[in-house]
Coordinates of C-alpha atoms and ligand atoms in Angstrom, one line a residue:
M1 CA 14.5 -17.2 -5.3
D2 CA 15.1 -14.4 -2.8
R3 CA 15.2 -10.9 -4.2
T4 CA 16.9 -7.9 -2.8
A5 CA 14.8 -4.9 -1.7
E6 CA 15.9 -3.0 -4.7
E7 CA 14.9 -5.8 -7.1
R8 CA 11.6 -6.3 -5.4
S9 CA 10.7 -2.6 -5.8
N10 CA 11.2 -2.9 -9.5
V11 CA 9.2 -6.0 -10.4
V12 CA 6.5 -4.1 -12.3
E13 CA 9.0 -2.0 -14.2
E14 CA 11.0 -5.1 -15.0
L15 CA 8.0 -7.0 -16.2
L16 CA 7.0 -4.1 -18.5
R17 CA 10.5 -3.8 -19.8
E18 CA 10.8 -7.5 -20.6
N19 CA 7.4 -7.4 -22.3
G20 CA 7.9 -4.4 -24.5
G21 CA 5.9 -1.8 -22.5
W22 CA 2.7 -3.6 -21.5
A23 CA 1.5 -6.5 -19.4
V24 CA -1.7 -8.3 -19.0
I25 CA -3.4 -8.5 -15.6
D26 CA -5.9 -11.4 -14.9
G27 CA -9.6 -11.0 -15.0
G28 CA -12.4 -11.1 -12.4
L29 CA -11.7 -13.7 -9.8
A30 CA -14.8 -13.8 -7.7
T31 CA -17.2 -13.8 -10.6
E32 CA -15.1 -16.4 -12.4
L33 CA -15.3 -18.6 -9.3
E34 CA -19.0 -18.2 -9.5
S35 CA -19.0 -19.1 -13.2
N36 CA -17.2 -22.3 -12.2
G37 CA -20.0 -23.2 -9.8
A38 CA -18.9 -21.6 -6.5
D39 CA -21.7 -20.1 -4.4
I40 CA -20.3 -16.8 -3.2
R41 CA -23.5 -15.0 -2.2
D42 CA -22.1 -14.5 1.3
A43 CA -20.7 -11.7 3.3
L44 CA -17.2 -13.2 2.8
W45 CA -17.8 -13.3 -1.0
S46 CA -14.9 -15.0 -2.8
S47 CA -12.9 -15.4 0.3
K48 CA -15.3 -18.0 1.4
C49 CA -13.7 -20.2 -1.3
L50 CA -10.5 -20.1 0.7
F51 CA -12.0 -22.7 3.0
S52 CA -14.9 -24.1 0.9
C53 CA -13.1 -24.8 -2.4
P54 CA -9.5 -23.7 -2.5
K55 CA -8.7 -26.0 -5.4
L56 CA -11.1 -24.1 -7.5
I57 CA -9.2 -20.8 -6.8
R58 CA -6.0 -22.5 -8.0
K59 CA -7.8 -23.7 -11.1
V60 CA -9.1 -20.2 -11.9
H61 CA -5.6 -18.7 -11.4
L62 CA -4.3 -21.3 -13.8
D63 CA -7.0 -20.6 -16.4
Y64 CA -5.9 -16.9 -16.3
L65 CA -2.3 -17.8 -16.8
E66 CA -3.2 -20.0 -19.7
A67 CA -5.2 -17.1 -21.2
G68 CA -2.0 -14.9 -21.1
A69 CA -2.1 -13.1 -17.8
S70 CA 1.2 -12.1 -16.3
I71 CA -0.2 -10.8 -13.0
L72 CA -2.4 -12.9 -10.7
I73 CA -4.5 -11.1 -8.1
T74 CA -5.1 -13.3 -5.0
A75 CA -8.4 -14.3 -3.5
S76 CA -7.9 -12.0 -0.5
Y77 CA -10.1 -9.1 -1.7
Q78 CA -12.8 -9.8 0.9
A79 CA -10.6 -11.9 3.2
T80 CA -10.2 -10.2 6.5
I81 CA -9.2 -11.4 10.0
Q82 CA -12.3 -9.7 11.4
G83 CA -14.5 -11.3 8.8
F84 CA -13.1 -14.8 9.5
L85 CA -13.3 -14.3 13.3
S86 CA -17.0 -13.4 13.0
R87 CA -17.5 -16.8 11.3
G88 CA -16.0 -18.7 14.2
F89 CA -12.4 -19.1 12.9
S90 CA -9.6 -18.4 15.5
Q91 CA -7.0 -15.7 15.0
E92 CA -4.5 -18.3 13.8
E93 CA -6.9 -19.9 11.4
S94 CA -7.9 -16.5 10.0
E95 CA -4.3 -15.6 9.4
A96 CA -3.7 -19.0 7.8
L97 CA -6.6 -18.4 5.4
L98 CA -5.0 -15.0 4.4
R99 CA -1.7 -16.7 3.7
K100 CA -3.5 -19.5 1.8
S101 CA -4.7 -16.9 -0.7
V102 CA -1.1 -16.1 -1.7
E103 CA 0.0 -19.8 -1.5
L104 CA -2.7 -20.8 -4.0
A105 CA -1.6 -18.2 -6.5
V106 CA 2.1 -19.2 -6.0
E107 CA 1.1 -22.9 -6.6
A108 CA -0.7 -22.0 -9.8
R109 CA 2.3 -20.1 -11.0
D110 CA 4.6 -23.1 -10.2
I111 CA 2.3 -25.6 -11.9
Y112 CA 2.0 -23.3 -15.0
L113 CA 5.7 -22.6 -15.3
Q114 CA 6.6 -26.3 -14.9
K115 CA 4.6 -27.2 -18.0
C116 CA 5.2 -24.0 -19.9
P117 CA 7.9 -24.3 -22.5
Q118 CA 8.5 -20.6 -22.7
K119 CA 9.4 -19.3 -19.3
R120 CA 8.0 -15.9 -18.6
Q121 CA 7.7 -13.6 -15.6
I122 CA 4.6 -13.9 -13.5
L123 CA 3.8 -11.7 -10.6
I124 CA 1.5 -12.4 -7.7
A125 CA -0.4 -9.4 -6.4
A126 CA -2.0 -9.8 -3.0
S127 CA -5.4 -8.2 -3.1
V128 CA -6.5 -5.9 -0.4
G129 CA -10.2 -4.9 -0.7
S130 CA -11.7 -1.9 1.1
Y131 CA -13.3 -1.7 4.6
G132 CA -16.5 -1.3 2.6
A133 CA -16.0 -4.7 1.0
Y134 CA -15.7 -6.3 4.5
L135 CA -18.9 -4.5 5.5
A136 CA -20.6 -6.1 2.5
D137 CA -23.3 -3.4 2.6
G138 CA -22.6 -1.7 -0.7
S139 CA -20.3 0.9 0.8
E140 CA -17.4 -0.3 -1.3
Y141 CA -19.3 1.4 -4.1
S142 CA -20.3 4.6 -2.2
G143 CA -17.2 5.0 0.0
D144 CA -19.5 6.3 2.6
Y145 CA -18.4 4.9 5.9
G146 CA -20.1 7.4 8.2
E147 CA -18.5 9.8 10.5
C148 CA -17.5 7.3 13.1
V149 CA -14.9 5.7 10.8
T150 CA -11.7 7.6 11.1
L151 CA -8.2 7.3 9.5
E152 CA -7.2 5.4 12.7
T153 CA -10.1 3.0 12.4
L154 CA -9.2 2.1 8.9
K155 CA -5.5 1.7 9.7
E156 CA -6.3 -0.6 12.6
F157 CA -8.7 -2.6 10.4
H158 CA -6.1 -3.2 7.7
R159 CA -2.9 -3.4 9.7
R160 CA -2.5 -7.1 10.7
R161 CA -4.1 -8.2 7.4
L162 CA -1.5 -6.3 5.4
E163 CA 1.3 -7.7 7.5
V164 CA 0.1 -11.3 7.2
L165 CA -0.3 -11.0 3.4
V166 CA 3.2 -9.5 3.0
E167 CA 4.7 -12.3 5.2
A168 CA 3.2 -14.8 2.8
G169 CA 5.5 -13.6 0.1
P170 CA 3.6 -12.0 -2.8
D171 CA 5.5 -9.9 -5.3
L172 CA 3.3 -6.9 -4.6
I173 CA 0.2 -5.6 -2.9
A174 CA -2.9 -4.7 -4.9
F175 CA -5.1 -2.2 -3.1
E176 CA -8.2 -2.5 -5.2
T177 CA -11.5 -0.8 -5.7
I178 CA -10.4 2.1 -3.4
P179 CA -13.5 4.1 -2.8
N180 CA -12.4 7.3 -1.0
K181 CA -9.5 9.5 0.1
I182 CA -9.4 8.5 3.7
E183 CA -8.7 4.8 2.8
T184 CA -6.1 5.9 0.3
Q185 CA -4.4 7.8 3.1
A186 CA -4.7 4.9 5.5
Y187 CA -2.9 2.6 3.0
V188 CA -0.1 5.0 2.4
E189 CA 0.5 5.5 6.1
L190 CA 0.3 1.8 6.8
L191 CA 2.9 0.9 4.1
E192 CA 5.2 3.3 5.8
E193 CA 4.4 2.5 9.5
C194 CA 4.6 -1.3 8.9
K195 CA 7.8 -0.8 6.9
I196 CA 6.4 -2.9 4.1
N197 CA 9.3 -3.7 1.8
I198 CA 7.4 -4.8 -1.3
P199 CA 5.7 -2.6 -3.9
A200 CA 2.0 -1.8 -4.0
W201 CA -0.4 -0.6 -6.6
F202 CA -3.4 1.6 -6.0
A203 CA -6.6 1.0 -8.0
F204 CA -9.6 3.3 -7.6
S205 CA -13.1 2.7 -8.8
S206 CA -15.3 5.3 -10.4
K207 CA -18.9 5.5 -11.4
D208 CA -18.9 8.8 -13.3
G209 CA -15.6 8.8 -15.2
V210 CA -14.3 11.8 -13.3
N211 CA -14.2 11.1 -9.5
I212 CA -13.8 8.0 -7.5
V213 CA -17.0 6.4 -6.2
S214 CA -17.3 8.5 -3.0
G215 CA -17.1 11.7 -5.1
D216 CA -13.5 12.3 -3.8
S217 CA -11.3 13.6 -6.5
L218 CA -9.3 11.0 -8.6
V219 CA -6.6 13.7 -9.1
E220 CA -6.3 14.2 -5.4
C221 CA -6.4 10.5 -4.4
G222 CA -4.1 9.5 -7.3
S223 CA -1.6 12.2 -6.2
I224 CA -1.6 10.8 -2.6
A225 CA -0.8 7.4 -4.0
D226 CA 1.8 8.8 -6.4
S227 CA 3.7 10.4 -3.5
C228 CA 4.0 7.0 -1.7
Q229 CA 7.4 5.3 -2.1
N230 CA 6.0 1.8 -2.3
C231 CA 3.6 2.7 -5.0
V232 CA 4.7 1.3 -8.4
A233 CA 1.5 1.8 -10.4
I234 CA -1.8 3.7 -10.1
G235 CA -5.1 3.1 -11.9
I236 CA -8.7 2.1 -12.1
N237 CA -10.5 -1.2 -11.5
C238 CA -14.1 -2.4 -11.3
T239 CA -15.3 0.5 -13.4
P240 CA -17.4 0.4 -16.6
P241 CA -15.3 0.4 -19.7
R242 CA -17.0 3.5 -21.1
F243 CA -15.3 5.6 -18.4
I244 CA -11.9 4.3 -18.8
H245 CA -10.5 6.5 -21.5
D246 CA -11.2 9.8 -19.7
L247 CA -9.9 8.3 -16.4
I248 CA -6.6 7.3 -18.1
L249 CA -6.2 10.9 -19.4
S250 CA -6.7 12.3 -15.9
M251 CA -4.2 10.0 -14.5
T252 CA -1.5 10.8 -17.0
K253 CA -1.6 14.4 -15.7
I254 CA -0.8 13.3 -12.1
T255 CA 1.7 10.5 -12.3
K256 CA 4.7 9.2 -14.3
K257 CA 4.3 5.8 -12.7
P258 CA 2.8 3.0 -14.9
I259 CA -1.0 3.3 -15.2
L260 CA -3.1 0.2 -14.7
I261 CA -6.7 -0.4 -15.7
Y262 CA -8.9 -3.5 -15.2
P263 CA -12.5 -2.5 -15.9
N264 CA -15.5 -4.6 -15.1
S265 CA -17.9 -5.8 -17.8
G266 CA -20.1 -2.7 -17.5
E267 CA -22.8 -4.3 -15.5
S268 CA -23.5 -3.0 -11.9
Y269 CA -23.8 -4.9 -8.7
D270 CA -26.9 -5.0 -6.6
P271 CA -25.6 -5.5 -3.0
E272 CA -29.0 -6.5 -1.7
K273 CA -29.8 -9.2 -4.2
K274 CA -26.0 -9.9 -4.5
E275 CA -26.5 -10.0 -8.3
W276 CA -25.0 -8.2 -11.3
V277 CA -27.5 -6.3 -13.3
Q278 CA -27.3 -4.6 -16.7
S279 CA -27.1 -0.9 -16.0
A280 CA -28.5 1.9 -18.3
G281 CA -25.9 2.8 -20.9
G282 CA -23.7 -0.1 -19.7
S283 CA -22.4 -2.8 -21.9
A284 CA -21.6 -6.4 -21.1
E285 CA -19.7 -6.7 -24.3
D286 CA -16.0 -7.4 -24.2
F287 CA -13.8 -4.3 -24.3
A288 CA -10.9 -5.9 -26.1
P289 CA -11.5 -3.6 -29.1
F290 CA -10.6 -0.6 -26.9
V291 CA -7.5 -2.0 -25.4
N292 CA -5.0 -0.5 -27.8
I293 CA -6.7 2.9 -27.6
W294 CA -6.3 2.7 -23.8
H295 CA -2.7 1.6 -24.2
E296 CA -2.0 4.5 -26.5
A297 CA -3.7 6.9 -24.0
G298 CA -1.2 5.8 -21.4
A299 CA -2.3 2.5 -19.7
S300 CA 0.4 -0.2 -19.6
L301 CA -1.1 -2.8 -17.3
I302 CA -4.4 -4.0 -18.6
G303 CA -6.8 -6.7 -17.4
G304 CA -10.4 -7.2 -16.3
C305 CA -12.4 -7.1 -13.1
C306 CA -15.9 -8.4 -12.2
R307 CA -17.7 -10.4 -14.8
T308 CA -14.7 -10.6 -17.1
S309 CA -13.3 -14.1 -17.8
P310 CA -10.3 -16.0 -19.2
D311 CA -11.8 -15.2 -22.6
T312 CA -11.6 -11.5 -21.9
V313 CA -8.0 -11.9 -20.9
R314 CA -7.2 -13.9 -24.0
A315 CA -8.7 -11.2 -26.1
I316 CA -6.8 -8.4 -24.3
S317 CA -3.6 -10.3 -24.7
R318 CA -4.2 -10.9 -28.4
A319 CA -5.1 -7.2 -29.0
L320 CA -1.9 -6.0 -27.2
K321 CA 0.3 -8.4 -29.1
G322 CA -1.3 -7.6 -32.4
G323 CA -1.6 -3.8 -32.0
A324 CA 0.5 -1.2 -30.2
Ligands
ZN401 ZN1 -14.6 -6.0 -9.6

């Protein structure tokens, strides 16, 4: 069903209203594909599955819907035209793979709704991972791109990718794991320059509970996102659960827009070994017991990132239904 521009811009608000003030985002996609047997130790990471095992992506999306998620994030986090071109795909094939990420989530939603007796609203958020994720050298967790990478470099890098994803018809764009201020600015300018007419959320990652991973200020980056017309929610993803509460409190001071959080399991990623390792003071335990505290602190969209699973999402959903 075609929505007007006005309706499109309110999809998140509408979902929150229908649902009584909260909504569940899905859990980690790449790591769940891995748990289902996919080998993603590759520079393309989960986007490799777009050509190697697309049906598995659809299955994992379905698992998350069945676990209670109302927002599916597509498998495009590390899917870039440049990345696919470097693997021998043509421009057309690369763009088709980007579109495929949205199509798979839409198919999962259709399948789920067909057999689901209680119709409910489900949104598809097209993931846009950072330039650092494409580099696959760990800079997605340092935000350090070196001096040669300018605002223009980043805009040029993301421009066509963003346009193709939007053309594929998701409900919104999910800018995820944003590591620094320059990339935040690039996204805001691109949304405007490309006249993107669907909403977007901005999710930053942090490794100290105060700033985003590059050391740039969350307050500053969050405020840049807040001033963007397309932006319908701001928050934190792929960050250890122990930092989430303080980060929510910081965000409540800079935005009136819905706050979203989808932490990882608390482990950290070793980019050389391409493995998740238990970090000091981290915890791989489920964070569901904290979900209602985070909701009370101001977060309304809650899910999980790397190393969380449909079980995590089921527990989040149960906690929010029972509490709050
Ligand atoms: Zn993650």
